[in-house]
Every structure is written in structure tokens, then in C-alpha cells.
Amino acid sequence: MRRTDGLIDGAVTTMLVFKRLTAVAVTICALMAGLGAVWAGDGKPSDWQMNFQQSATPVMDDIVRFHTGLLYTIVAIAGFVLVLLLIVIVRFNARSNPTPSRTTHNTTLEVAWTVIPVVILVAIAVPSFRLLFLQLNTPQADITVKATGKQWFWTYSYPDNGKFEFDSVLIRDVTKLRADQPRLLGVDNEMVVPVNKTVRVITTGAEVIHAFAVPSFGVKIDSIPGRINETWFKATREGIYYGQCSELCGKDHSAMPIAVRVVSDQAFATWVEEAKRKWARDDSAPTNFAAADPATR
Ligand SMILES: [Cu+2]
């Protein structure tokens, strides 16, 4: 009787320990999942960020998936090589293996260590090229935005939405930032696009090479004077997404952020009407770069 009691007590204690361990594990996982979102940063970098900013387009979803897949592959290869090295170090050092084998060739092994890496590289190349085509083949676009990189701000125009054009300049005075605007990324006029619509971005540089890049959209393309480059994105969530000029373009390279506000179709239509009034473009007027110099604003 006593013995049975002891056994039952032991089992109960073990169960309790297991339950507690499970609870701890679940809590840690929940915390990690919660923190993961914080660490990822939504539309902008965040403190203690790990990994990419949260994806907001199908292209970025694919980039993240490809990156994660590669990471697993790399870890597996590095782990495998590490295990081989450890075996060599432990089992085949001069002390534990004083009379080494004189084997010099092993055809099967040599074919295997040539063919297996080739297979791995091909397995990586296929999704890699698929991703590249997805990024570079612009699908039928719903709207086009032209982004011109200038020293040191961006000018946006919407060729199929009316004759208006506006500058997007960094807000240097922190007291003028809206509550939701991060320092060094907040701009006076954001580029506005509708949600769930394919946006074609055509970009060029006014005087030197800049680059249009928004991490959450998986977009990064050079803005080169004298030519037009094209990229696209389809933002699936409303919000503000920040990027930065990504080609060293002069003293204020760090001060020409890209801010894209993704809004509903209705809000976009309202914004377009407002923009047409506010920034009506007069093509006969000469471009006044001095007036657009952030230093004079
Ligand atoms: Cu630039």
C-alpha cells in the first residue's frame, strides 16, 4: 500500500513538473511571437529589431520565404561540415589513430561531393530566378507613380491621375513631427497609393544617381539621371511604410527618406482631388531647384 502511494505521489509530482515546464514553454513561445512582431518593425525600423521589417507585399513575402529557406539550408550545411570536422578531430588525430590509412581516391565519394552541391545550388537557383522574375516583370498596373530623386528630396507625380507634382522633404524640426512620424523618416508630403492595387513606380534621378527603396515592399531600384527605371509593388495593408535613398548621392543622402502612405480607394480618390488643386503643375514654368532646397524651408 505504502509503495503504491509513493509511486502515485511520484507520478503526480512528475506530472506537475511537466505541466509547469509546458506552461513556461508556452509563455516563452507567446512572448517570442509577440516580441517577434515588435522586433520585425512595421513599415519602419524598430528598437531591437531582428530580421526584416514586416512584409506588406506579395514580393516581400516571397523574399522573406526565400531568405528563411536559405537560412535553413546554410545552417544544415554548416552543421554537417562541423560534424565532419569534429569526427576528424576526435577520431583521426595522431594520438587515437597512430597508423593512418593510405587511401587516396574514392570514386563514389568524389562523385557524391561534386553532385550533391550541384543539386543544392540548382535547388536554390530555381526559386531565386522565380523571385527575380516576379520582381522585374511589372504586372498590369492600376496606377503609375513617378519618383524623381533630387539632391536631397523626392518629387512625385501621378501621370495617370492628373497634372500635379509635389516634393517630399524630410521634416528636420522634431517639434513639427506628427505623433506617428519617426524622426529622420517623417516627411512633409507622403507618396499616397491605394491599398491592394498594383502600383508601377517609374524612377529617375535629377542630377546624380539615387535609389528608391522601401524594405516592407521588397523594392529597391536605382534612380539614374537620363533614364527611367521601373519597379512595382502591391501593398496589402494600409499604413505608412518608410524607406530611404539607397545610393550614396551626396551630403544629405541620409536625409531624403521615402514615405509611402497606403490608403483605401476612397481615401486615395479624395487625396487625388485635393492634390490636383494643391499642386497643379505648370509645365511652362522653369524648375526652381533653389526653392525646393530643404535648407531654405
Ligand atoms: Cu539620394
mmCIF file of C-alpha atoms and ligand atoms in Angstrom:
data_model
loop_
_atom_site.group_PDB
_atom_site.id
_atom_site.type_symbol
_atom_site.label_atom_id
_atom_site.label_comp_id
_atom_site.label_asym_id
_atom_site.label_seq_id
_atom_site.Cartn_x
_atom_site.Cartn_y
_atom_site.Cartn_z
ATOM 1 C CA MET A 1 0.000 0.000 0.000
ATOM 2 C CA ARG A 2 2.734 2.393 1.059
ATOM 3 C CA ARG A 3 4.759 1.578 -2.018
ATOM 4 C CA THR A 4 1.815 2.285 -4.324
ATOM 5 C CA ASP A 5 1.203 5.600 -2.564
ATOM 6 C CA GLY A 6 4.825 6.525 -3.100
ATOM 7 C CA LEU A 7 4.565 5.621 -6.769
ATOM 8 C CA ILE A 8 1.399 7.681 -7.219
ATOM 9 C CA ASP A 9 2.991 10.611 -5.378
ATOM 10 C CA GLY A 10 5.988 10.385 -7.678
ATOM 11 C CA ALA A 11 3.808 10.287 -10.756
ATOM 12 C CA VAL A 12 1.789 13.277 -9.562
ATOM 13 C CA THR A 13 4.972 15.264 -8.894
ATOM 14 C CA THR A 14 6.343 14.372 -12.322
ATOM 15 C CA MET A 15 3.064 15.437 -13.957
ATOM 16 C CA LEU A 16 3.193 18.727 -12.069
ATOM 17 C CA VAL A 17 6.758 19.369 -13.206
ATOM 18 C CA PHE A 18 5.763 18.586 -16.801
ATOM 19 C CA LYS A 19 2.741 20.870 -16.558
ATOM 20 C CA ARG A 20 4.873 23.711 -15.228
ATOM 21 C CA LEU A 21 7.531 23.186 -17.891
ATOM 22 C CA THR A 22 4.824 23.210 -20.575
ATOM 23 C CA ALA A 23 3.370 26.411 -19.135
ATOM 24 C CA VAL A 24 6.824 28.044 -19.150
ATOM 25 C CA ALA A 25 7.455 26.889 -22.729
ATOM 26 C CA VAL A 26 4.071 28.186 -23.902
ATOM 27 C CA THR A 27 4.684 31.536 -22.182
ATOM 28 C CA ILE A 28 8.116 31.858 -23.770
ATOM 29 C CA CYS A 29 6.705 30.997 -27.210
ATOM 30 C CA ALA A 30 3.885 33.528 -26.784
ATOM 31 C CA LEU A 31 6.385 36.173 -25.664
ATOM 32 C CA MET A 32 8.668 35.389 -28.604
ATOM 33 C CA ALA A 33 5.750 35.581 -31.021
ATOM 34 C CA GLY A 34 4.678 38.919 -29.536
ATOM 35 C CA LEU A 35 8.217 40.257 -29.469
ATOM 36 C CA GLY A 36 8.786 38.892 -32.965
ATOM 37 C CA ALA A 37 6.220 41.369 -34.226
ATOM 38 C CA VAL A 38 7.900 44.168 -32.258
ATOM 39 C CA TRP A 39 11.331 43.114 -33.436
ATOM 40 C CA ALA A 40 10.185 42.995 -37.036
ATOM 41 C CA GLY A 41 9.136 46.652 -37.224
ATOM 42 C CA ASP A 42 6.021 47.540 -39.218
ATOM 43 C CA GLY A 43 6.805 49.899 -42.077
ATOM 44 C CA LYS A 44 9.779 51.306 -40.227
ATOM 45 C CA PRO A 45 12.744 50.059 -38.210
ATOM 46 C CA SER A 46 12.049 49.366 -34.540
ATOM 47 C CA ASP A 47 14.202 49.164 -31.412
ATOM 48 C CA TRP A 48 15.874 45.798 -31.012
ATOM 49 C CA GLN A 49 14.653 44.801 -34.428
ATOM 50 C CA MET A 50 15.645 41.323 -35.530
ATOM 51 C CA ASN A 51 15.208 40.210 -39.107
ATOM 52 C CA PHE A 52 13.374 42.181 -41.842
ATOM 53 C CA GLN A 53 10.652 44.731 -41.392
ATOM 54 C CA GLN A 54 7.205 43.162 -41.673
ATOM 55 C CA SER A 55 6.264 42.347 -45.217
ATOM 56 C CA ALA A 56 3.418 44.307 -46.823
ATOM 57 C CA THR A 57 3.524 42.977 -50.409
ATOM 58 C CA PRO A 58 3.493 39.567 -52.142
ATOM 59 C CA VAL A 59 7.042 40.199 -53.436
ATOM 60 C CA MET A 60 8.366 40.830 -49.932
ATOM 61 C CA ASP A 61 6.501 37.714 -48.708
ATOM 62 C CA ASP A 62 8.486 35.726 -51.271
ATOM 63 C CA ILE A 63 11.765 37.433 -50.339
ATOM 64 C CA VAL A 64 11.212 36.550 -46.675
ATOM 65 C CA ARG A 65 10.306 32.955 -47.582
ATOM 66 C CA PHE A 66 13.388 32.618 -49.801
ATOM 67 C CA HIS A 67 15.624 34.145 -47.133
ATOM 68 C CA THR A 68 14.267 31.782 -44.461
ATOM 69 C CA GLY A 69 14.713 28.766 -46.747
ATOM 70 C CA LEU A 70 18.299 29.791 -47.488
ATOM 71 C CA LEU A 71 18.989 30.251 -43.792
ATOM 72 C CA TYR A 72 17.832 26.677 -43.037
ATOM 73 C CA THR A 73 19.946 25.358 -45.933
ATOM 74 C CA ILE A 74 23.041 27.226 -44.758
ATOM 75 C CA VAL A 75 22.599 26.075 -41.153
ATOM 76 C CA ALA A 76 22.203 22.444 -42.299
ATOM 77 C CA ILE A 77 25.352 22.626 -44.463
ATOM 78 C CA ALA A 78 27.403 24.366 -41.768
ATOM 79 C CA GLY A 79 26.169 21.824 -39.165
ATOM 80 C CA PHE A 80 27.079 18.901 -41.428
ATOM 81 C CA VAL A 81 30.608 20.264 -42.054
ATOM 82 C CA LEU A 82 31.027 20.929 -38.328
ATOM 83 C CA VAL A 83 30.092 17.306 -37.510
ATOM 84 C CA LEU A 84 32.590 16.006 -40.098
ATOM 85 C CA LEU A 85 35.317 18.236 -38.659
ATOM 86 C CA LEU A 86 34.587 17.058 -35.118
ATOM 87 C CA ILE A 87 34.768 13.409 -36.214
ATOM 88 C CA VAL A 88 38.142 14.066 -37.876
ATOM 89 C CA ILE A 89 39.462 15.930 -34.833
ATOM 90 C CA VAL A 90 38.340 13.294 -32.322
ATOM 91 C CA ARG A 91 38.794 10.014 -34.178
ATOM 92 C CA PHE A 92 41.643 10.685 -36.541
ATOM 93 C CA ASN A 93 44.140 12.727 -34.574
ATOM 94 C CA ALA A 94 47.721 11.400 -34.302
ATOM 95 C CA ARG A 95 47.178 10.023 -30.806
ATOM 96 C CA SER A 96 43.980 7.996 -31.330
ATOM 97 C CA ASN A 97 44.880 6.941 -34.899
ATOM 98 C CA PRO A 98 48.698 6.479 -34.954
ATOM 99 C CA THR A 99 48.821 4.485 -38.246
ATOM 100 C CA PRO A 100 46.751 6.405 -40.795
ATOM 101 C CA SER A 101 45.093 4.779 -43.793
ATOM 102 C CA ARG A 102 46.887 5.181 -47.139
ATOM 103 C CA THR A 103 43.654 5.533 -49.144
ATOM 104 C CA THR A 104 43.918 8.316 -51.774
ATOM 105 C CA HIS A 105 40.860 8.010 -54.006
ATOM 106 C CA ASN A 106 37.245 7.010 -53.599
ATOM 107 C CA THR A 107 35.262 7.420 -56.813
ATOM 108 C CA THR A 108 31.819 7.139 -55.204
ATOM 109 C CA LEU A 109 32.671 9.755 -52.575
ATOM 110 C CA GLU A 110 34.195 12.128 -55.151
ATOM 111 C CA VAL A 111 31.153 11.900 -57.427
ATOM 112 C CA ALA A 112 28.883 12.440 -54.418
ATOM 113 C CA TRP A 113 30.659 15.550 -53.138
ATOM 114 C CA THR A 114 30.510 17.040 -56.631
ATOM 115 C CA VAL A 115 26.940 16.105 -57.498
ATOM 116 C CA ILE A 116 25.255 16.875 -54.152
ATOM 117 C CA PRO A 117 26.456 20.536 -54.024
ATOM 118 C CA VAL A 118 25.373 20.967 -57.677
ATOM 119 C CA VAL A 119 21.909 19.651 -56.796
ATOM 120 C CA ILE A 120 21.743 22.020 -53.803
ATOM 121 C CA LEU A 121 22.768 25.003 -55.992
ATOM 122 C CA VAL A 122 20.160 24.144 -58.623
ATOM 123 C CA ALA A 123 17.532 23.777 -55.896
ATOM 124 C CA ILE A 124 18.452 27.293 -54.720
ATOM 125 C CA ALA A 125 18.651 28.771 -58.243
ATOM 126 C CA VAL A 126 15.109 27.780 -59.241
ATOM 127 C CA PRO A 127 13.203 29.777 -56.556
ATOM 128 C CA SER A 128 15.835 32.523 -56.835
ATOM 129 C CA PHE A 129 15.142 33.102 -60.549
ATOM 130 C CA ARG A 130 11.401 32.779 -59.997
ATOM 131 C CA LEU A 131 11.650 35.568 -57.395
ATOM 132 C CA LEU A 132 13.774 37.697 -59.720
ATOM 133 C CA PHE A 133 11.169 37.417 -62.494
ATOM 134 C CA LEU A 134 8.392 38.271 -60.051
ATOM 135 C CA GLN A 135 10.280 41.419 -59.031
ATOM 136 C CA LEU A 136 11.293 42.513 -62.520
ATOM 137 C CA ASN A 137 8.147 41.728 -64.527
ATOM 138 C CA THR A 138 5.720 44.519 -63.740
ATOM 139 C CA PRO A 139 2.170 43.168 -63.966
ATOM 140 C CA GLN A 140 -0.662 45.226 -65.470
ATOM 141 C CA ALA A 141 -0.509 48.315 -63.262
ATOM 142 C CA ASP A 142 -3.517 50.085 -61.748
ATOM 143 C CA ILE A 143 -1.643 53.338 -61.210
ATOM 144 C CA THR A 144 1.758 54.761 -62.057
ATOM 145 C CA VAL A 145 3.812 56.971 -59.802
ATOM 146 C CA LYS A 146 6.917 58.742 -60.992
ATOM 147 C CA ALA A 147 9.542 59.233 -58.286
ATOM 148 C CA THR A 148 12.375 61.606 -59.097
ATOM 149 C CA GLY A 149 15.389 61.594 -56.777
ATOM 150 C CA LYS A 150 16.831 65.037 -56.261
ATOM 151 C CA GLN A 151 19.562 66.412 -54.019
ATOM 152 C CA TRP A 152 18.079 65.837 -51.392
ATOM 153 C CA PHE A 153 14.406 65.040 -51.534
ATOM 154 C CA TRP A 154 11.928 63.160 -53.721
ATOM 155 C CA THR A 155 9.481 64.589 -56.204
ATOM 156 C CA TYR A 156 6.388 62.546 -57.021
ATOM 157 C CA SER A 157 3.991 62.836 -59.917
ATOM 158 C CA TYR A 158 0.997 60.701 -60.878
ATOM 159 C CA PRO A 159 0.934 60.759 -64.695
ATOM 160 C CA ASP A 160 -2.398 58.937 -64.992
ATOM 161 C CA ASN A 161 -4.144 60.873 -62.227
ATOM 162 C CA GLY A 162 -3.772 64.453 -63.360
ATOM 163 C CA LYS A 163 -1.177 67.117 -63.849
ATOM 164 C CA PHE A 164 0.212 67.545 -60.386
ATOM 165 C CA GLU A 165 3.621 67.114 -58.874
ATOM 166 C CA PHE A 166 4.891 67.638 -55.358
ATOM 167 C CA ASP A 167 8.059 67.453 -53.311
ATOM 168 C CA SER A 168 8.526 65.166 -50.336
ATOM 169 C CA VAL A 169 11.028 66.669 -47.934
ATOM 170 C CA LEU A 170 12.353 65.402 -44.596
ATOM 171 C CA ILE A 171 10.950 67.195 -41.564
ATOM 172 C CA ARG A 172 14.084 68.346 -39.791
ATOM 173 C CA ASP A 173 12.403 70.139 -36.917
ATOM 174 C CA VAL A 174 11.355 67.368 -34.485
ATOM 175 C CA THR A 175 8.722 69.641 -32.909
ATOM 176 C CA LYS A 176 6.875 69.645 -36.255
ATOM 177 C CA LEU A 177 6.621 65.837 -36.468
ATOM 178 C CA ARG A 178 3.198 64.235 -36.151
ATOM 179 C CA ALA A 179 2.931 61.772 -33.246
ATOM 180 C CA ASP A 180 3.147 58.790 -35.618
ATOM 181 C CA GLN A 181 6.106 60.137 -37.581
ATOM 182 C CA PRO A 182 9.548 58.787 -36.745
ATOM 183 C CA ARG A 183 12.474 61.186 -36.548
ATOM 184 C CA LEU A 184 14.684 61.224 -39.664
ATOM 185 C CA LEU A 185 11.979 59.398 -41.659
ATOM 186 C CA GLY A 186 8.930 61.687 -41.404
ATOM 187 C CA VAL A 187 8.329 63.878 -44.463
ATOM 188 C CA ASP A 188 6.054 66.824 -45.200
ATOM 189 C CA ASN A 189 4.207 65.172 -48.110
ATOM 190 C CA GLU A 190 3.962 61.403 -48.299
ATOM 191 C CA MET A 191 3.575 59.487 -51.524
ATOM 192 C CA VAL A 192 -0.017 58.181 -51.344
ATOM 193 C CA VAL A 193 -1.217 54.978 -53.016
ATOM 194 C CA PRO A 194 -4.353 52.832 -52.799
ATOM 195 C CA VAL A 195 -4.289 49.508 -50.964
ATOM 196 C CA ASN A 196 -4.381 46.195 -52.900
ATOM 197 C CA LYS A 197 -3.610 47.931 -56.181
ATOM 198 C CA THR A 198 -0.629 47.261 -58.398
ATOM 199 C CA VAL A 199 1.487 50.397 -58.365
ATOM 200 C CA ARG A 200 4.084 50.863 -61.070
ATOM 201 C CA VAL A 201 6.918 53.088 -59.874
ATOM 202 C CA ILE A 202 8.997 54.723 -62.561
ATOM 203 C CA THR A 203 12.027 56.488 -61.236
ATOM 204 C CA THR A 204 14.827 58.702 -62.408
ATOM 205 C CA GLY A 205 17.469 60.958 -60.914
ATOM 206 C CA ALA A 206 17.632 64.703 -61.444
ATOM 207 C CA GLU A 207 21.388 65.209 -61.126
ATOM 208 C CA VAL A 208 23.110 62.167 -59.571
ATOM 209 C CA ILE A 209 22.139 58.545 -59.001
ATOM 210 C CA HIS A 210 19.702 57.973 -56.141
ATOM 211 C CA ALA A 211 17.803 54.771 -55.336
ATOM 212 C CA PHE A 212 14.163 54.228 -54.481
ATOM 213 C CA ALA A 213 13.870 51.614 -51.725
ATOM 214 C CA VAL A 214 11.081 50.539 -49.376
ATOM 215 C CA PRO A 215 12.016 47.457 -47.289
ATOM 216 C CA SER A 216 8.450 46.347 -46.424
ATOM 217 C CA PHE A 217 7.569 46.325 -50.136
ATOM 218 C CA GLY A 218 10.707 44.434 -51.208
ATOM 219 C CA VAL A 219 11.526 47.302 -53.563
ATOM 220 C CA LYS A 220 14.951 48.769 -54.321
ATOM 221 C CA ILE A 221 15.897 50.282 -57.644
ATOM 222 C CA ASP A 222 18.364 52.902 -58.854
ATOM 223 C CA SER A 223 17.113 56.313 -59.954
ATOM 224 C CA ILE A 224 19.522 57.247 -62.729
ATOM 225 C CA PRO A 225 19.677 60.637 -64.481
ATOM 226 C CA GLY A 226 18.755 60.376 -68.155
ATOM 227 C CA ARG A 227 16.922 57.102 -67.903
ATOM 228 C CA ILE A 228 13.776 55.614 -66.425
ATOM 229 C CA ASN A 229 13.838 52.519 -64.226
ATOM 230 C CA GLU A 230 10.706 50.646 -63.344
ATOM 231 C CA THR A 231 9.584 48.573 -60.389
ATOM 232 C CA TRP A 232 6.241 47.690 -58.824
ATOM 233 C CA PHE A 233 4.528 46.824 -55.583
ATOM 234 C CA LYS A 234 1.081 45.855 -54.369
ATOM 235 C CA ALA A 235 0.630 46.849 -50.742
ATOM 236 C CA THR A 236 -1.826 44.570 -48.992
ATOM 237 C CA ARG A 237 -2.195 46.577 -45.772
ATOM 238 C CA GLU A 238 -2.972 50.222 -45.113
ATOM 239 C CA GLY A 239 -0.381 52.200 -43.189
ATOM 240 C CA ILE A 240 2.775 54.246 -43.673
ATOM 241 C CA TYR A 241 5.842 52.496 -44.997
ATOM 242 C CA TYR A 242 9.247 54.111 -44.881
ATOM 243 C CA GLY A 243 12.347 53.641 -46.942
ATOM 244 C CA GLN A 244 15.495 55.596 -47.653
ATOM 245 C CA CYS A 245 17.515 56.672 -50.642
ATOM 246 C CA SER A 246 19.872 53.739 -51.118
ATOM 247 C CA GLU A 247 22.564 55.100 -53.390
ATOM 248 C CA LEU A 248 25.194 57.415 -51.923
ATOM 249 C CA CYS A 249 24.136 60.705 -53.510
ATOM 250 C CA GLY A 250 25.891 63.490 -51.614
ATOM 251 C CA LYS A 251 25.989 65.243 -48.278
ATOM 252 C CA ASP A 252 22.310 64.788 -47.391
ATOM 253 C CA HIS A 253 21.979 61.235 -48.716
ATOM 254 C CA SER A 254 20.669 60.203 -45.308
ATOM 255 C CA ALA A 255 18.090 62.978 -45.279
ATOM 256 C CA MET A 256 15.861 62.031 -48.195
ATOM 257 C CA PRO A 257 13.554 59.323 -46.828
ATOM 258 C CA ILE A 258 10.775 57.741 -48.835
ATOM 259 C CA ALA A 259 7.393 57.687 -47.097
ATOM 260 C CA VAL A 260 4.522 55.810 -48.705
ATOM 261 C CA ARG A 261 1.048 56.129 -47.228
ATOM 262 C CA VAL A 262 -1.209 53.239 -48.249
ATOM 263 C CA VAL A 263 -4.901 54.171 -48.025
ATOM 264 C CA SER A 264 -8.323 52.895 -49.122
ATOM 265 C CA ASP A 265 -9.539 53.513 -52.704
ATOM 266 C CA GLN A 266 -11.925 56.173 -51.471
ATOM 267 C CA ALA A 267 -9.296 57.994 -49.420
ATOM 268 C CA PHE A 268 -6.975 57.858 -52.418
ATOM 269 C CA ALA A 269 -9.601 59.400 -54.728
ATOM 270 C CA THR A 270 -10.171 62.199 -52.193
ATOM 271 C CA TRP A 271 -6.434 62.749 -51.881
ATOM 272 C CA VAL A 272 -6.025 62.947 -55.687
ATOM 273 C CA GLU A 273 -8.707 65.656 -55.925
ATOM 274 C CA GLU A 274 -7.026 67.609 -53.158
ATOM 275 C CA ALA A 275 -3.585 67.111 -54.713
ATOM 276 C CA LYS A 276 -4.790 68.355 -58.091
ATOM 277 C CA ARG A 277 -5.848 71.635 -56.505
ATOM 278 C CA LYS A 278 -2.865 71.980 -54.215
ATOM 279 C CA TRP A 279 -0.047 71.061 -56.553
ATOM 280 C CA ALA A 280 -1.334 71.865 -60.036
ATOM 281 C CA ARG A 281 1.722 71.772 -62.249
ATOM 282 C CA ASP A 282 2.535 74.479 -64.697
ATOM 283 C CA ASP A 283 4.716 72.843 -67.340
ATOM 284 C CA SER A 284 5.689 76.194 -68.835
ATOM 285 C CA ALA A 285 7.377 77.326 -65.614
ATOM 286 C CA PRO A 286 11.095 76.529 -65.201
ATOM 287 C CA THR A 287 12.004 74.113 -62.420
ATOM 288 C CA ASN A 288 13.137 76.068 -59.407
ATOM 289 C CA PHE A 289 15.622 73.908 -57.553
ATOM 290 C CA ALA A 290 16.618 76.688 -55.157
ATOM 291 C CA ALA A 291 13.018 76.978 -53.913
ATOM 292 C CA ALA A 292 12.952 73.275 -53.203
ATOM 293 C CA ASP A 293 16.229 73.253 -51.245
ATOM 294 C CA PRO A 294 15.408 71.800 -47.829
ATOM 295 C CA ALA A 295 17.832 74.237 -46.211
ATOM 296 C CA THR A 296 15.618 77.175 -47.230
ATOM 297 C CA ARG A 297 12.395 75.630 -45.926
HETATM 298 CU CU CU B 1 19.741 60.123 -52.844
#
